Tab-separated table of C-alpha atoms in Angstrom:
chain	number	residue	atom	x	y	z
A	747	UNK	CA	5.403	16.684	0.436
A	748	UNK	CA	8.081	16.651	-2.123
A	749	UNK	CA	9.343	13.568	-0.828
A	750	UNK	CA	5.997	12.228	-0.717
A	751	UNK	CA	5.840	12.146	-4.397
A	752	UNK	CA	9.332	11.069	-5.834
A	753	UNK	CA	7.987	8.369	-3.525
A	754	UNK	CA	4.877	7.680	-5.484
A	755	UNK	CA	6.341	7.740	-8.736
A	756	UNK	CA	9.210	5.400	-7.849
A	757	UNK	CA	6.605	3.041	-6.750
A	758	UNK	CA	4.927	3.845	-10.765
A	759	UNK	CA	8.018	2.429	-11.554
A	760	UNK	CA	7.624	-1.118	-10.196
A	761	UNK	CA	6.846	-3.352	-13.729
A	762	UNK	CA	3.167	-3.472	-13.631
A	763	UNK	CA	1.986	-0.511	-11.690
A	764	UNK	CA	-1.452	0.597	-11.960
A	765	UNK	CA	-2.138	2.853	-9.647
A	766	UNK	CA	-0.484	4.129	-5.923
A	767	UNK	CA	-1.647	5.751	-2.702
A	768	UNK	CA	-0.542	6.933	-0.025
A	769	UNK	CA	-3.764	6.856	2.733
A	770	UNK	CA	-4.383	8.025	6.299
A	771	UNK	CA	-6.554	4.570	7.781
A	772	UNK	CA	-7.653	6.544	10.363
A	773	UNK	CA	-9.662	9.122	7.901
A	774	UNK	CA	-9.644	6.822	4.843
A	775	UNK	CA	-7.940	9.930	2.777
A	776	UNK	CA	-5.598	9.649	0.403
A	777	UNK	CA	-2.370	12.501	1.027
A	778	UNK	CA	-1.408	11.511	-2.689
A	779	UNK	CA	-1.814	9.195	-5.695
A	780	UNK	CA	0.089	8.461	-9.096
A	781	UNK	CA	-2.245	6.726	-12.051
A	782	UNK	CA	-5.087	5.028	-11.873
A	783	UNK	CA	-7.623	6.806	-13.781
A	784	UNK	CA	-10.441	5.433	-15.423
A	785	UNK	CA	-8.817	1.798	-14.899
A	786	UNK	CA	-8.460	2.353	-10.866
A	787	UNK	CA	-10.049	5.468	-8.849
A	788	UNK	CA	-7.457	5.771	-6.273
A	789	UNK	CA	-9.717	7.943	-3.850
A	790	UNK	CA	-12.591	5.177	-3.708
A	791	UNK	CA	-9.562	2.422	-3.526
A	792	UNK	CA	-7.709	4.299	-0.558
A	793	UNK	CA	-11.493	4.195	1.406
A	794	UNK	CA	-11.891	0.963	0.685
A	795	UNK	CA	-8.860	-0.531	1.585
A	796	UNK	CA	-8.979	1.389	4.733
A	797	UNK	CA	-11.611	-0.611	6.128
A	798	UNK	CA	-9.328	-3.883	5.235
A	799	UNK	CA	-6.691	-2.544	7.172
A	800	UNK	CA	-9.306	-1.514	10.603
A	801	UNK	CA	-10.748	-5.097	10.199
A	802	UNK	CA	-7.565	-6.643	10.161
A	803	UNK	CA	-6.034	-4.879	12.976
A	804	UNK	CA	-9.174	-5.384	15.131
A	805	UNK	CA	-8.506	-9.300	14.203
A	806	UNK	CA	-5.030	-9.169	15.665
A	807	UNK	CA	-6.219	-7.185	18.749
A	808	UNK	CA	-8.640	-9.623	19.165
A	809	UNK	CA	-6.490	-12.945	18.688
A	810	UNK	CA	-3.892	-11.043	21.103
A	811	UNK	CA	-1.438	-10.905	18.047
A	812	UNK	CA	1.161	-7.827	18.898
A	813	UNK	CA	3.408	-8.353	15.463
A	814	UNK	CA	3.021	-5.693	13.019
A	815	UNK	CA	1.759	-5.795	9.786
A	816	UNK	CA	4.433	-6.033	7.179
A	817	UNK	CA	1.705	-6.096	4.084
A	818	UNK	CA	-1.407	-7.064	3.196
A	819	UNK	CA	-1.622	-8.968	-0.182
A	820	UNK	CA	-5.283	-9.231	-2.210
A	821	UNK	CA	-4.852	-11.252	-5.236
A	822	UNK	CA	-7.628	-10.823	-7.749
A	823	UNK	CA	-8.092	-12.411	-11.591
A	824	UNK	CA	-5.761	-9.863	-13.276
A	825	UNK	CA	-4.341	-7.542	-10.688
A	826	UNK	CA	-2.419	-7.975	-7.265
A	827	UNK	CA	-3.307	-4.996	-4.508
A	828	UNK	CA	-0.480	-4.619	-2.395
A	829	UNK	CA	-1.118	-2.514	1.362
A	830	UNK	CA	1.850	-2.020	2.934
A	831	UNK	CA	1.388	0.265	6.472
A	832	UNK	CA	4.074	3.088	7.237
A	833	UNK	CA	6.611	1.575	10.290
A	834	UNK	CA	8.266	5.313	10.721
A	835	UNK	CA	6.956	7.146	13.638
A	836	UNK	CA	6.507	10.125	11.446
A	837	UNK	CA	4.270	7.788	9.425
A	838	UNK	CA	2.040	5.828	12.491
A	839	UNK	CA	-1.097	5.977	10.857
A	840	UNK	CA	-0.441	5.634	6.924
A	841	UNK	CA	0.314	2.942	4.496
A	842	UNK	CA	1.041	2.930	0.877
A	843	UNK	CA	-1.587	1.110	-1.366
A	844	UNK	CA	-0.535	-0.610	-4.769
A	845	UNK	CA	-2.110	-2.067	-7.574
A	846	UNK	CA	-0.228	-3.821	-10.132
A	847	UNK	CA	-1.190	-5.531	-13.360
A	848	UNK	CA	-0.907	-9.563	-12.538
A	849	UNK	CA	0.375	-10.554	-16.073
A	850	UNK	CA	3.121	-7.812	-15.766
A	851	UNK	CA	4.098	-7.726	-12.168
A	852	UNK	CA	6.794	-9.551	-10.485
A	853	UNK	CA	4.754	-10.069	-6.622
A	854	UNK	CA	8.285	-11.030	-4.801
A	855	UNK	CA	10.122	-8.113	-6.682
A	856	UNK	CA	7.210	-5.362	-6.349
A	857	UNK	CA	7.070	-6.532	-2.112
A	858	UNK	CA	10.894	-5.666	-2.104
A	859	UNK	CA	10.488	-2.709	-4.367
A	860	UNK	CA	7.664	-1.018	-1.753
A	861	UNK	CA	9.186	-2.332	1.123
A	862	UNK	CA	12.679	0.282	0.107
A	863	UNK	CA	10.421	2.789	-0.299
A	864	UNK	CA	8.650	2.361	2.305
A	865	UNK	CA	11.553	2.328	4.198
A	866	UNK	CA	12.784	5.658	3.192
A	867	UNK	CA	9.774	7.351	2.954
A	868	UNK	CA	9.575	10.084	5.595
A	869	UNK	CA	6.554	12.053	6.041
């Protein structure tokens, strides 16, 4: 779980960071989180954005789509939330949720950012 963790806080360290998971979409837990706080409850988020990551893989099952899911972008007002599922066989199952400030975040730079982590990331 070490791993796990210098993962998490080198994703803190993308400009903007609010808050990051790392979440199970078949359970909707979250295996660990860095920030958040008041600003972002990380458990509720991980749930949530379960459920966005079901319905969207039911929508490619059901339009026949086999390409994986690189990320899954949700831009609101002030903040970009940034799913990005595990591609490791070690990590079938998992994705890394991030939130990130909109006024401080760089969207192409935090995508590359997660994407290296993600990359490395063995669980």
């Amino acid at each position: 779980m070490a791993e796990m963790d210098v993962a998490l806080k080198e994703a803190m360290q993308i400009d903007g960071a609010i808050g990051v998971a790392l979440v199970d979409h078949t359970s909707g837990m979250a295996l660990g989180t860095v920030g958040g706080g008041r600003e972002l409850d990380l458990t509720v988020a991980a749930a949530g954005n379960t459920d966005v990551v079901r319905a969207k893989l039911r929508a490619m099952e059901m339009l026949n789509i086999s390409e994986k899911i690189e990320d899954i972008l949700i831009t609101l007002d002030t903040q970009y939330h940034m799913i990005r599922p595990l591609t490791s066989r070690s990590g079938k199952g998992l994705f890394l949720y991030l939130a990130l400030r909109r006024d401080r975040a760089n969207l192409a730079m935090a995508r590359h950012r997660l994407r290296t982590i993600e990359q490395t990331l063995d669980v």
